[in-house]
Coordinates of C-alpha atoms and ligand atoms in Angstrom, one line a residue:
M94 CA 19.1 -6.9 3.9
S95 CA 21.2 -3.9 4.5
V96 CA 19.4 -1.1 4.7
T97 CA 20.7 2.0 6.9
S98 CA 18.1 3.2 9.4
T99 CA 17.7 7.2 8.9
S100 CA 16.4 9.5 11.4
N101 CA 13.4 9.1 13.6
F102 CA 12.6 12.4 15.9
V103 CA 10.0 10.4 17.4
Q104 CA 12.3 7.6 18.4
A105 CA 14.7 10.3 19.7
I106 CA 11.4 12.0 22.5
I107 CA 11.0 9.0 23.5
D108 CA 14.7 8.2 24.9
E109 CA 14.3 11.5 26.2
D110 CA 10.6 10.8 28.1
I111 CA 12.5 7.2 28.9
A112 CA 15.5 9.1 30.6
N113 CA 12.8 11.3 32.3
G114 CA 11.0 8.5 34.0
A115 CA 8.4 7.5 31.6
K116 CA 7.3 3.8 32.1
E117 CA 5.5 2.0 29.4
I118 CA 5.4 3.1 25.7
Y119 CA 1.9 2.9 23.9
T120 CA 1.2 4.1 20.6
R121 CA -1.8 2.8 18.6
F122 CA -2.5 3.1 15.0
P123 CA -6.2 4.6 14.4
P124 CA -6.9 4.2 10.7
E125 CA -10.8 5.2 9.6
P126 CA -12.3 2.3 8.0
N127 CA -13.9 3.3 5.1
G128 CA -11.3 2.4 2.8
Y129 CA -8.3 0.0 2.2
L130 CA -5.0 0.8 3.5
H131 CA -2.6 2.3 0.9
V132 CA 1.1 2.6 1.4
G133 CA 1.0 5.8 2.9
H134 CA -0.5 4.2 6.1
A135 CA 2.5 1.4 5.6
K136 CA 4.3 4.5 6.8
S137 CA 2.2 5.2 9.5
I138 CA 1.6 1.3 11.1
C139 CA 5.5 0.9 10.7
L140 CA 6.1 3.8 12.9
N141 CA 3.8 3.1 15.3
F142 CA 4.5 -0.7 15.5
G143 CA 8.0 -0.2 15.1
L144 CA 8.3 2.6 17.6
A145 CA 6.4 -0.2 20.6
E146 CA 8.4 -2.9 19.2
R147 CA 11.6 -1.1 19.6
N148 CA 11.2 0.3 22.9
N149 CA 9.3 -3.1 24.5
G150 CA 5.9 -1.0 24.3
K151 CA 2.7 -1.6 23.0
C152 CA 0.7 -0.7 20.1
N153 CA -3.6 -0.4 19.7
L154 CA -5.2 -1.1 16.3
R155 CA -8.0 1.3 17.1
F156 CA -10.8 1.7 14.1
D157 CA -11.3 5.8 14.0
D158 CA -15.4 5.1 13.6
T159 CA -16.8 8.4 14.3
N160 CA -18.2 8.6 10.9
P161 CA -21.3 6.6 10.4
V162 CA -21.6 7.4 6.7
K163 CA -18.4 6.0 5.4
E164 CA -17.6 3.3 7.0
D165 CA -18.1 -0.2 6.8
T166 CA -17.1 -4.0 8.1
E167 CA -15.2 -4.5 4.8
Y168 CA -13.0 -2.1 5.4
V169 CA -12.3 -3.4 9.0
D170 CA -11.8 -6.9 7.6
S171 CA -9.4 -5.5 5.1
I172 CA -7.4 -3.1 7.3
K173 CA -7.0 -6.2 10.2
A174 CA -5.4 -8.3 7.3
D175 CA -3.3 -5.7 6.1
V176 CA -1.5 -5.0 9.4
E177 CA -1.2 -8.7 10.2
W178 CA 0.2 -9.1 6.3
L179 CA 2.7 -6.6 7.2
G180 CA 3.9 -8.3 10.1
F181 CA 2.7 -6.7 13.2
H182 CA 0.5 -7.5 16.3
W183 CA -1.8 -5.8 18.3
E184 CA -2.3 -5.5 21.8
G185 CA -5.3 -7.6 22.8
E186 CA -8.5 -7.2 20.8
E187 CA -8.5 -4.4 18.3
R188 CA -10.2 -1.5 19.7
Y189 CA -13.3 0.9 18.2
A190 CA -13.5 4.5 19.2
S191 CA -17.5 3.8 18.8
D192 CA -17.2 1.6 22.0
Y193 CA -16.3 5.1 23.7
F194 CA -19.7 6.3 22.3
P195 CA -20.9 6.6 26.1
K196 CA -17.8 8.1 27.2
F197 CA -17.9 10.6 24.8
Y198 CA -20.8 11.6 25.5
E199 CA -20.5 11.4 29.3
C200 CA -17.2 13.8 28.8
A201 CA -19.2 16.2 26.6
V202 CA -21.8 16.5 29.6
Q203 CA -19.0 17.5 31.7
L204 CA -17.7 20.0 29.8
I205 CA -21.3 21.6 29.4
K206 CA -21.6 21.7 33.3
D207 CA -18.2 22.9 33.7
G208 CA -19.2 26.1 31.4
K209 CA -17.0 24.9 28.7
A210 CA -19.2 23.7 25.9
F211 CA -22.7 25.1 24.2
V212 CA -25.4 24.2 22.0
C213 CA -25.2 26.3 19.0
D214 CA -27.6 26.7 16.4
L215 CA -25.8 28.6 13.5
T216 CA -26.0 27.6 10.4
A217 CA -22.8 26.2 8.6
E218 CA -22.9 29.6 6.6
E219 CA -23.1 31.7 9.8
M220 CA -20.3 29.6 11.9
R221 CA -18.4 30.4 8.7
E222 CA -19.0 34.0 8.7
Y223 CA -19.0 34.1 12.6
R224 CA -15.4 32.2 12.5
G225 CA -13.0 34.9 11.1
T226 CA -9.8 34.7 9.1
L227 CA -6.1 33.9 9.8
T228 CA -5.9 37.5 10.3
E229 CA -9.4 38.3 11.8
P230 CA -10.6 37.3 14.6
G231 CA -13.9 35.4 15.0
K232 CA -17.2 36.8 16.4
E233 CA -18.7 34.8 19.4
S234 CA -22.0 32.7 18.7
P235 CA -25.3 34.1 20.1
Y236 CA -25.8 31.2 21.5
R237 CA -22.5 31.0 23.1
N238 CA -23.8 32.6 26.8
R239 CA -26.6 29.6 26.5
S240 CA -27.4 28.5 30.8
V241 CA -26.1 25.0 31.8
E242 CA -29.7 23.8 32.5
E243 CA -30.6 25.1 28.6
N244 CA -27.4 23.2 27.0
L245 CA -27.9 20.2 29.1
A246 CA -31.7 20.1 28.0
L247 CA -30.9 20.7 23.9
F248 CA -27.6 18.2 24.0
E249 CA -29.7 15.5 25.3
A250 CA -32.7 16.4 23.1
M251 CA -30.5 16.3 20.7
K252 CA -29.0 12.6 21.7
N253 CA -32.8 12.0 21.4
G254 CA -33.3 12.9 17.9
E255 CA -35.3 15.9 18.2
F256 CA -33.4 17.8 15.8
P257 CA -33.0 17.1 12.2
D258 CA -29.3 16.5 10.9
G259 CA -27.5 19.8 11.0
A260 CA -29.9 21.9 13.2
K261 CA -27.6 22.1 15.8
V262 CA -24.3 21.6 17.0
L263 CA -22.0 21.3 20.4
R264 CA -19.2 23.5 20.7
A265 CA -16.6 23.8 23.1
K266 CA -16.1 27.2 24.7
I267 CA -12.7 28.0 24.5
D268 CA -11.8 31.4 22.5
M269 CA -13.1 33.0 19.2
A270 CA -10.2 35.4 18.9
S271 CA -7.4 32.8 19.2
P272 CA -4.8 33.0 16.8
N273 CA -5.3 29.3 15.7
I274 CA -8.9 28.7 14.1
N275 CA -9.1 25.5 15.8
M276 CA -9.6 26.9 18.8
R277 CA -12.5 29.3 18.3
D278 CA -15.0 27.2 20.1
P279 CA -14.7 24.1 17.6
I280 CA -17.8 21.5 17.1
I281 CA -17.1 18.8 19.1
Y282 CA -20.6 17.2 18.3
R283 CA -23.2 17.0 15.2
I284 CA -26.1 15.6 14.2
A285 CA -26.4 12.4 12.0
H286 CA -29.2 10.5 11.6
A287 CA -27.4 7.6 10.0
H288 CA -27.1 4.1 10.9
H289 CA -24.0 3.2 12.1
H290 CA -22.1 -0.4 11.0
R291 CA -22.0 -1.2 15.0
T292 CA -23.7 0.5 16.9
G293 CA -27.0 0.5 14.8
D294 CA -29.1 3.2 15.4
A295 CA -28.5 3.6 18.8
W296 CA -26.6 7.4 18.1
C297 CA -28.0 10.0 16.1
I298 CA -25.2 12.4 17.2
Y299 CA -21.5 11.5 16.6
P300 CA -18.4 13.6 18.2
M301 CA -15.6 14.9 16.0
Y302 CA -12.3 13.9 15.2
D303 CA -10.6 16.5 17.7
F304 CA -12.8 15.3 20.4
A305 CA -12.8 11.8 19.9
H306 CA -9.3 10.8 19.5
P307 CA -7.7 12.2 22.5
I308 CA -10.3 10.7 24.9
S309 CA -9.5 7.5 23.0
D310 CA -6.1 7.8 22.9
A311 CA -6.8 8.6 27.1
I312 CA -9.1 6.0 27.6
E313 CA -6.3 3.3 26.0
G314 CA -3.3 4.5 28.2
I315 CA -1.6 5.9 25.2
S316 CA 1.8 7.6 25.6
H317 CA 2.7 8.9 22.5
S318 CA 0.1 9.7 19.7
V319 CA 1.8 9.9 16.5
C320 CA 0.1 11.5 13.1
T321 CA 0.7 13.3 10.0
L322 CA 1.6 16.9 9.9
E323 CA -2.1 18.6 8.9
F324 CA -3.1 18.1 12.6
E325 CA -0.2 20.0 13.9
D326 CA -2.5 23.0 14.3
H327 CA -4.6 20.7 15.8
R328 CA -2.6 20.0 19.1
P329 CA -3.7 22.8 20.9
L330 CA -7.4 21.7 20.8
Y331 CA -5.7 18.1 21.4
D332 CA -4.4 19.4 24.7
W333 CA -7.4 21.3 25.8
V334 CA -9.6 18.5 25.7
L335 CA -7.6 16.1 27.9
D336 CA -6.2 19.3 30.4
N337 CA -10.2 20.1 30.6
L338 CA -11.3 17.0 31.1
A339 CA -8.7 14.9 33.3
E340 CA -10.3 15.3 37.1
F341 CA -13.5 14.3 35.6
A342 CA -12.2 11.2 33.8
Q343 CA -9.3 10.0 35.2
F344 CA -8.3 8.8 32.3
P345 CA -5.2 6.3 32.8
S346 CA -2.8 8.2 30.9
R347 CA -2.0 11.8 29.1
P348 CA -1.1 11.2 26.0
H349 CA 0.9 13.4 24.0
Q350 CA 0.6 14.3 19.8
Y351 CA 3.3 14.3 17.6
E352 CA 3.3 14.6 13.9
F353 CA 5.1 13.3 11.3
A354 CA 5.3 14.0 7.5
R355 CA 3.1 12.0 5.4
L356 CA 4.5 9.4 2.6
E357 CA 3.7 11.0 -0.7
L358 CA 5.1 8.9 -3.6
N359 CA 5.3 10.5 -7.4
N360 CA 3.1 9.2 -9.7
T361 CA 1.1 7.3 -7.0
I362 CA -2.3 8.5 -5.2
T363 CA -2.2 8.6 -1.5
S364 CA -5.9 9.3 -1.0
K365 CA -8.3 6.9 -0.3
R366 CA -10.9 9.3 -1.8
K367 CA -9.5 9.1 -5.2
L368 CA -8.4 5.3 -4.8
K369 CA -12.1 4.6 -3.9
K370 CA -13.4 6.2 -7.1
L371 CA -11.0 4.3 -9.4
V372 CA -12.8 1.3 -7.6
D373 CA -16.2 3.0 -7.5
E374 CA -16.1 3.6 -11.6
G375 CA -14.6 0.5 -12.4
I376 CA -11.1 1.7 -13.8
V377 CA -9.6 -0.9 -11.7
D378 CA -10.5 -4.4 -10.6
G379 CA -11.0 -3.3 -7.2
W380 CA -9.0 -2.2 -4.1
D381 CA -6.7 -4.8 -4.3
D382 CA -5.9 -4.3 -8.2
P383 CA -2.1 -4.8 -8.8
R384 CA -2.0 -1.4 -10.1
M385 CA -3.3 0.1 -7.1
P386 CA -0.8 1.5 -4.5
T387 CA -3.0 -0.5 -1.4
I388 CA -1.3 -2.7 0.4
S389 CA -3.7 -5.5 -0.5
G390 CA -2.6 -4.2 -4.2
M391 CA 0.5 -4.6 -3.8
R392 CA 0.4 -7.7 -1.9
R393 CA -1.8 -9.1 -4.9
R394 CA 1.2 -7.7 -7.1
G395 CA 4.1 -10.0 -5.4
Y396 CA 5.4 -7.1 -3.0
T397 CA 6.5 -8.5 0.1
P398 CA 6.1 -7.2 4.0
E399 CA 9.9 -6.9 4.3
A400 CA 10.3 -5.0 1.0
I401 CA 7.7 -2.3 2.5
R402 CA 9.2 -2.5 6.0
N403 CA 12.7 -1.8 5.0
F404 CA 11.5 1.0 2.4
C405 CA 9.4 2.4 5.4
D406 CA 13.0 2.0 7.6
M407 CA 14.5 4.0 4.5
I408 CA 12.8 7.1 4.4
G409 CA 13.0 7.5 8.0
V410 CA 10.2 9.8 9.6
S411 CA 10.9 13.6 9.9
K412 CA 8.6 16.7 10.4
S413 CA 9.0 18.3 6.7
N414 CA 6.6 17.0 3.8
S415 CA 8.4 15.6 0.8
R416 CA 7.8 13.5 -2.1
V417 CA 9.9 10.1 -2.3
E418 CA 11.3 8.2 -5.6
F419 CA 8.7 5.2 -6.3
G420 CA 12.0 3.9 -7.2
M421 CA 13.1 3.5 -4.1
L422 CA 10.6 1.4 -3.0
E423 CA 11.3 -1.0 -5.9
Y424 CA 14.6 -0.9 -4.9
C425 CA 13.7 -2.5 -1.7
L426 CA 11.5 -4.9 -3.3
R427 CA 14.6 -6.0 -5.6
E428 CA 16.8 -6.4 -3.0
D429 CA 14.5 -8.8 -1.4
L430 CA 13.0 -10.7 -4.6
N431 CA 16.6 -10.7 -6.0
M432 CA 17.5 -13.2 -2.8
N433 CA 14.1 -15.1 -2.2
A434 CA 12.5 -15.5 -5.7
R435 CA 12.3 -18.7 -7.9
R436 CA 14.1 -18.6 -11.4
A437 CA 11.8 -19.7 -14.2
M438 CA 12.0 -19.1 -17.7
V439 CA 8.7 -17.8 -19.3
V440 CA 8.7 -16.9 -22.7
L441 CA 6.6 -13.4 -23.1
D442 CA 6.4 -13.2 -26.8
P443 CA 7.0 -16.8 -28.4
L444 CA 8.8 -17.2 -31.8
K445 CA 9.4 -21.4 -32.4
I446 CA 12.7 -22.9 -33.3
T447 CA 12.7 -26.0 -34.6
I448 CA 16.2 -27.7 -33.6
T449 CA 16.5 -30.0 -37.0
N450 CA 19.3 -31.9 -35.9
Y451 CA 17.4 -32.7 -32.7
P452 CA 15.9 -36.5 -32.3
E453 CA 12.4 -36.2 -33.0
G454 CA 10.0 -37.4 -29.9
Q455 CA 12.9 -37.1 -27.9
I456 CA 12.6 -35.0 -24.5
E457 CA 15.5 -34.7 -21.7
Y458 CA 15.5 -33.2 -18.2
L459 CA 17.8 -30.5 -17.6
D460 CA 18.5 -28.7 -14.4
A461 CA 17.9 -25.5 -13.8
E462 CA 19.1 -23.6 -10.5
I463 CA 16.5 -21.9 -8.2
N464 CA 17.8 -19.0 -7.2
P465 CA 21.8 -18.6 -8.3
N466 CA 21.9 -16.5 -4.6
K467 CA 20.8 -19.7 -2.7
P468 CA 23.0 -22.6 -3.9
E469 CA 21.4 -24.5 -1.3
L470 CA 18.0 -24.3 -2.3
G471 CA 19.4 -26.8 -5.8
T472 CA 18.3 -27.3 -8.7
Y473 CA 14.8 -28.3 -10.6
K474 CA 14.2 -29.9 -13.9
I475 CA 13.1 -28.5 -17.3
P476 CA 12.4 -30.3 -20.5
F477 CA 14.6 -29.6 -23.7
G478 CA 13.3 -30.9 -26.7
R479 CA 13.2 -30.7 -30.9
E480 CA 10.6 -27.9 -30.2
I481 CA 11.5 -24.6 -28.3
Y482 CA 10.3 -21.3 -28.1
I483 CA 12.9 -18.0 -27.8
E484 CA 11.5 -14.4 -27.5
Q485 CA 10.4 -12.7 -30.7
E486 CA 13.0 -9.6 -29.7
D487 CA 15.8 -12.1 -29.2
F488 CA 16.0 -12.8 -32.8
K489 CA 17.0 -10.2 -35.8
E490 CA 17.3 -10.8 -39.6
E491 CA 19.3 -7.8 -39.7
A492 CA 21.3 -6.7 -36.8
N493 CA 24.6 -4.9 -36.0
N494 CA 27.6 -6.3 -34.3
K495 CA 26.1 -5.2 -30.8
F496 CA 23.3 -7.6 -30.9
F497 CA 24.4 -10.4 -29.3
R498 CA 21.3 -12.7 -29.7
L499 CA 20.4 -14.6 -32.6
K500 CA 21.0 -14.0 -36.0
P501 CA 21.1 -15.9 -39.4
G502 CA 24.1 -17.6 -39.5
K503 CA 25.2 -17.1 -35.6
E504 CA 25.1 -18.8 -32.0
V505 CA 23.7 -18.3 -29.3
R506 CA 23.5 -20.4 -25.7
L507 CA 19.8 -21.4 -24.4
K508 CA 20.3 -20.9 -20.7
H509 CA 20.5 -24.6 -19.0
A510 CA 20.9 -26.1 -22.0
Y511 CA 23.1 -26.3 -25.9
I512 CA 24.5 -23.8 -27.9
I513 CA 22.4 -23.4 -31.2
Q514 CA 22.7 -21.8 -34.5
C515 CA 20.2 -19.8 -37.2
D516 CA 20.2 -21.5 -40.1
E517 CA 17.1 -20.8 -42.0
V518 CA 14.4 -18.1 -41.3
V519 CA 10.9 -19.2 -42.5
K520 CA 8.5 -16.6 -42.9
D521 CA 4.3 -16.5 -43.9
E522 CA 3.1 -14.6 -46.9
A523 CA 3.2 -11.4 -45.5
G524 CA 6.7 -11.9 -44.8
N525 CA 6.2 -11.9 -41.2
I526 CA 8.6 -14.5 -39.4
I527 CA 7.0 -17.3 -37.6
E528 CA 9.5 -19.8 -37.3
L529 CA 13.6 -20.4 -37.0
K530 CA 15.4 -23.5 -38.0
C531 CA 18.1 -24.0 -36.1
S532 CA 21.0 -26.7 -35.3
Y533 CA 22.6 -27.6 -31.6
D534 CA 25.9 -28.8 -30.8
P535 CA 25.5 -31.7 -28.8
T536 CA 28.5 -31.2 -26.8
T537 CA 28.1 -27.8 -25.1
R538 CA 25.8 -28.4 -22.4
S539 CA 26.9 -28.3 -18.6
G540 CA 29.1 -31.1 -17.9
M541 CA 30.2 -32.0 -21.3
E542 CA 33.5 -31.4 -23.3
N543 CA 32.3 -28.0 -24.8
A544 CA 30.0 -26.9 -22.0
N545 CA 32.2 -23.6 -21.5
R546 CA 32.5 -22.6 -25.3
K547 CA 32.3 -19.0 -25.4
V548 CA 29.2 -17.6 -27.3
K549 CA 28.2 -14.0 -26.8
G550 CA 24.8 -14.2 -25.7
T551 CA 22.4 -16.2 -23.8
L552 CA 18.8 -16.7 -24.1
H553 CA 16.0 -18.2 -21.9
W554 CA 13.7 -20.7 -23.9
V555 CA 10.8 -23.2 -23.0
E556 CA 10.5 -26.3 -24.9
A557 CA 7.1 -26.4 -26.9
T558 CA 5.8 -29.5 -26.7
T559 CA 5.3 -29.5 -22.7
A560 CA 4.9 -25.9 -22.6
L561 CA 1.9 -24.6 -20.4
D562 CA -0.1 -21.3 -21.7
A563 CA 0.1 -17.9 -19.6
E564 CA -1.2 -15.0 -19.5
V565 CA 0.9 -12.0 -18.2
H566 CA -0.3 -8.7 -16.9
M567 CA 2.5 -6.1 -17.6
L568 CA 2.0 -3.5 -15.4
D569 CA 2.7 0.8 -15.3
F570 CA 1.4 3.6 -12.7
L571 CA -2.3 4.4 -13.2
L572 CA -1.0 7.9 -13.1
L573 CA 0.7 9.6 -16.2
P574 CA 4.3 11.4 -14.7
E575 CA 3.1 14.7 -16.1
Q576 CA 0.5 16.0 -13.7
G577 CA -0.9 19.2 -13.9
E578 CA -3.6 21.1 -12.1
G579 CA -6.7 19.5 -13.1
D580 CA -8.8 16.2 -11.6
F581 CA -6.6 13.3 -11.2
M582 CA -8.8 11.4 -13.6
E583 CA -7.5 13.7 -16.8
Y584 CA -3.9 12.0 -16.2
L585 CA -4.6 8.3 -15.9
N586 CA -2.0 5.8 -17.6
P587 CA -4.3 4.3 -20.3
N588 CA -1.4 1.8 -20.8
S589 CA -1.4 0.8 -16.9
L590 CA -2.3 -2.7 -17.6
V591 CA -0.8 -4.6 -20.9
V592 CA -2.4 -7.9 -20.9
K593 CA 0.0 -10.6 -23.0
A594 CA -1.8 -13.7 -23.9
G595 CA -0.2 -16.9 -25.1
C596 CA 2.9 -16.9 -23.2
K597 CA 4.6 -19.8 -22.6
A598 CA 5.9 -21.1 -19.1
T599 CA 7.9 -24.2 -18.2
P600 CA 5.6 -27.3 -17.0
D601 CA 6.7 -27.2 -13.3
M602 CA 4.8 -24.1 -13.2
K603 CA 1.4 -25.8 -12.9
E604 CA 2.6 -26.5 -8.9
A605 CA 2.8 -22.7 -8.9
K606 CA 0.4 -20.9 -6.2
A607 CA -1.5 -17.7 -5.9
G608 CA 1.0 -15.3 -4.7
D609 CA 4.1 -17.6 -5.3
K610 CA 6.9 -14.9 -6.4
F611 CA 9.5 -15.5 -9.3
Q612 CA 11.9 -14.0 -11.4
F613 CA 11.5 -14.6 -15.1
L614 CA 14.9 -14.6 -16.2
R615 CA 15.7 -11.5 -18.7
N616 CA 12.0 -10.5 -18.0
G617 CA 12.0 -9.3 -14.4
Y618 CA 9.4 -10.3 -11.6
F619 CA 6.4 -11.6 -11.8
C620 CA 4.1 -13.2 -9.4
V621 CA 1.1 -15.8 -9.6
D622 CA -2.6 -13.8 -9.4
S623 CA -4.6 -14.6 -6.5
R624 CA -8.1 -14.0 -8.2
Y625 CA -7.4 -15.7 -11.6
S626 CA -4.6 -17.8 -12.1
T627 CA -5.3 -21.6 -12.3
P628 CA -3.1 -24.5 -12.9
E629 CA -4.9 -24.9 -16.5
H630 CA -4.8 -21.2 -17.1
L631 CA -2.0 -19.5 -15.2
V632 CA -2.0 -15.7 -14.8
F633 CA 1.0 -13.5 -13.8
N634 CA 1.3 -9.7 -12.5
E635 CA 4.5 -8.1 -13.1
T636 CA 5.6 -7.0 -10.0
V637 CA 8.5 -4.8 -11.0
S638 CA 11.4 -4.9 -13.8
L639 CA 14.7 -6.3 -13.4
K640 CA 16.4 -3.1 -12.8
G641 CA 15.8 0.6 -11.8
N642 CA 17.8 3.8 -12.0
Y643 CA 17.5 4.6 -7.7
K644 CA 20.9 3.5 -6.2
P645 CA 21.1 4.2 -2.2
E646 CA 23.4 6.9 -1.1
Ligands
LIG1460 P1 -6.5 9.3 3.6 O1 -5.9 10.8 3.4 O2 -6.1 8.4 2.5 O3 -7.6 9.0 3.8 P2 -6.3 9.5 6.2 O4 -4.9 10.0 6.8 O5 -7.8 10.0 6.4 O6 -6.4 9.4 4.9 P3 -6.9 7.6 8.0 O7 -7.5 6.2 8.2 O8 -7.2 8.7 9.1 O9 -6.6 7.9 6.8 O10 -5.5 7.2 8.6 C1 -4.8 6.3 9.8 C2 -3.1 6.5 9.8 O11 -2.7 7.1 8.9 C3 -3.3 8.4 10.5 O12 -2.6 8.3 11.5 C4 -2.8 8.7 9.3 O13 -1.9 10.1 9.7 C5 -2.1 8.0 8.7 N1 -1.8 8.0 7.6 C6 -2.9 8.2 6.5 N2 -2.0 8.6 5.3 C7 -0.7 8.6 5.0 C8 0.5 9.0 4.3 N3 0.1 9.7 3.2 N4 1.6 9.1 5.0 C9 1.7 8.7 6.5 N5 0.8 8.3 7.4 C10 -0.4 8.5 6.6
LIG1461 MG1 -9.1 10.5 7.9

């Protein structure tokens, strides 16, 4: 697929670092296992793993599991599966920040010994008061000048579980007058009597992200620690931690942090907290509901790793936040599916036709192309007979000259089959159209004398006696386009899922497997649902429509 890769300022930095003698490019993707990954994470994954691939380097998968309350092994497993599905390989085994708990502790003790950290008893509220504001400096904590001995003893007592949650914290002793609030004696350890998904009850104190992250990076030998823009103001603290521990810890590398803009897509939720709420409240069918912008949801819906990777390439990496058109992601998806999805004829809203001059009981098998973009894939067989289904909307009793589909007395071509003409409309007592009686021209099939006879419209169809019943889920955004200030739950789209039962598919679909992708002619791209579909009861998710408005420049 020809998508031009846009600018990537991190690569530009790496180019310079390599020119200046950098030996190894080593990145990491550090998700917190407190939810499933979403499309925003895909950008970070493509960036971090992509930088490693492009520069012959390495990339770690590290679970940033320093907050025991929200973390779970279900999330660990899903994250690994998602990264692999996107087609990336992490270096060695996956890492866990929790494996470094002893090292974090040693580092904290060292800062205390060096007079650079202290145990503080201020309450959360007092701490807020002492912190100051953007325009006013903070005030020093009355506990700031505890002796090293006292701090060591108190920190050990914290570790030994002698205090309840919130009673004390360990803070770095930096500068309460710093213009950067992150540098005003930030908390680096807190007490949490909580069960951890890996370390169990071994610890009741846990390091803060700003302390654990730089140390984890340095332990792993990371060179470029890439994160999102909201951490820009935390970078001085990242550097402070590493600079003040370098001599003691003798880390294998001195990583540097670089920040890029988060991916935000219109009408799309890219917050694990909000996505979790949709799952917990049963608004969606789990994290992998095909409407969810999670990687597992997109996979179930029929997105391909190639499409997502191309999209991440196309949007580039920049330092300014901006919202990306969802249409761009759909564009990348269509490009891929158009080349690779098998063609199929499925009727979503069936209207029965009897072809009165076709022999009763006869079925003939016709050739249908698998994908016109790949003629080498050849054809598959579809049955044709006296009774078929077309879409209800492909027939109109009264229509103007622009309606090139079927109307009384007029002809259309049935794709891969014959030209038919509508002779009679059958209605029920209420006046609803329930059937059409048509006649066919037996000389108009491919290879026959009138195969090329021109009629304006071509319809997809399915032979009725061999048809399989299918359920098709038509999908739309979870959020309505017009979002105000309020809670996102007020903007849920009530029509994000429309279930069409009684759709009709050709019998070859019996072979369709979970995850198989199709272009239903004239109807869009669809994917076999991995949870509910069986050969006896096919269930498809609408992946994306055939056409969108977005055009690349
Ligand atoms: P959320 O806000 O959804 O909870 P998070 O940033 O807390 O996301 P993490 O598990 O900490 O989630 O994220 C792992 C990595 O993915 C981080 O480096 C983070 O910066 C990156 N990331 C998360 N969301 C986005 C996004 N929307 N665009 C780009 N990168 C993202
Ligand atoms: Mg986070």
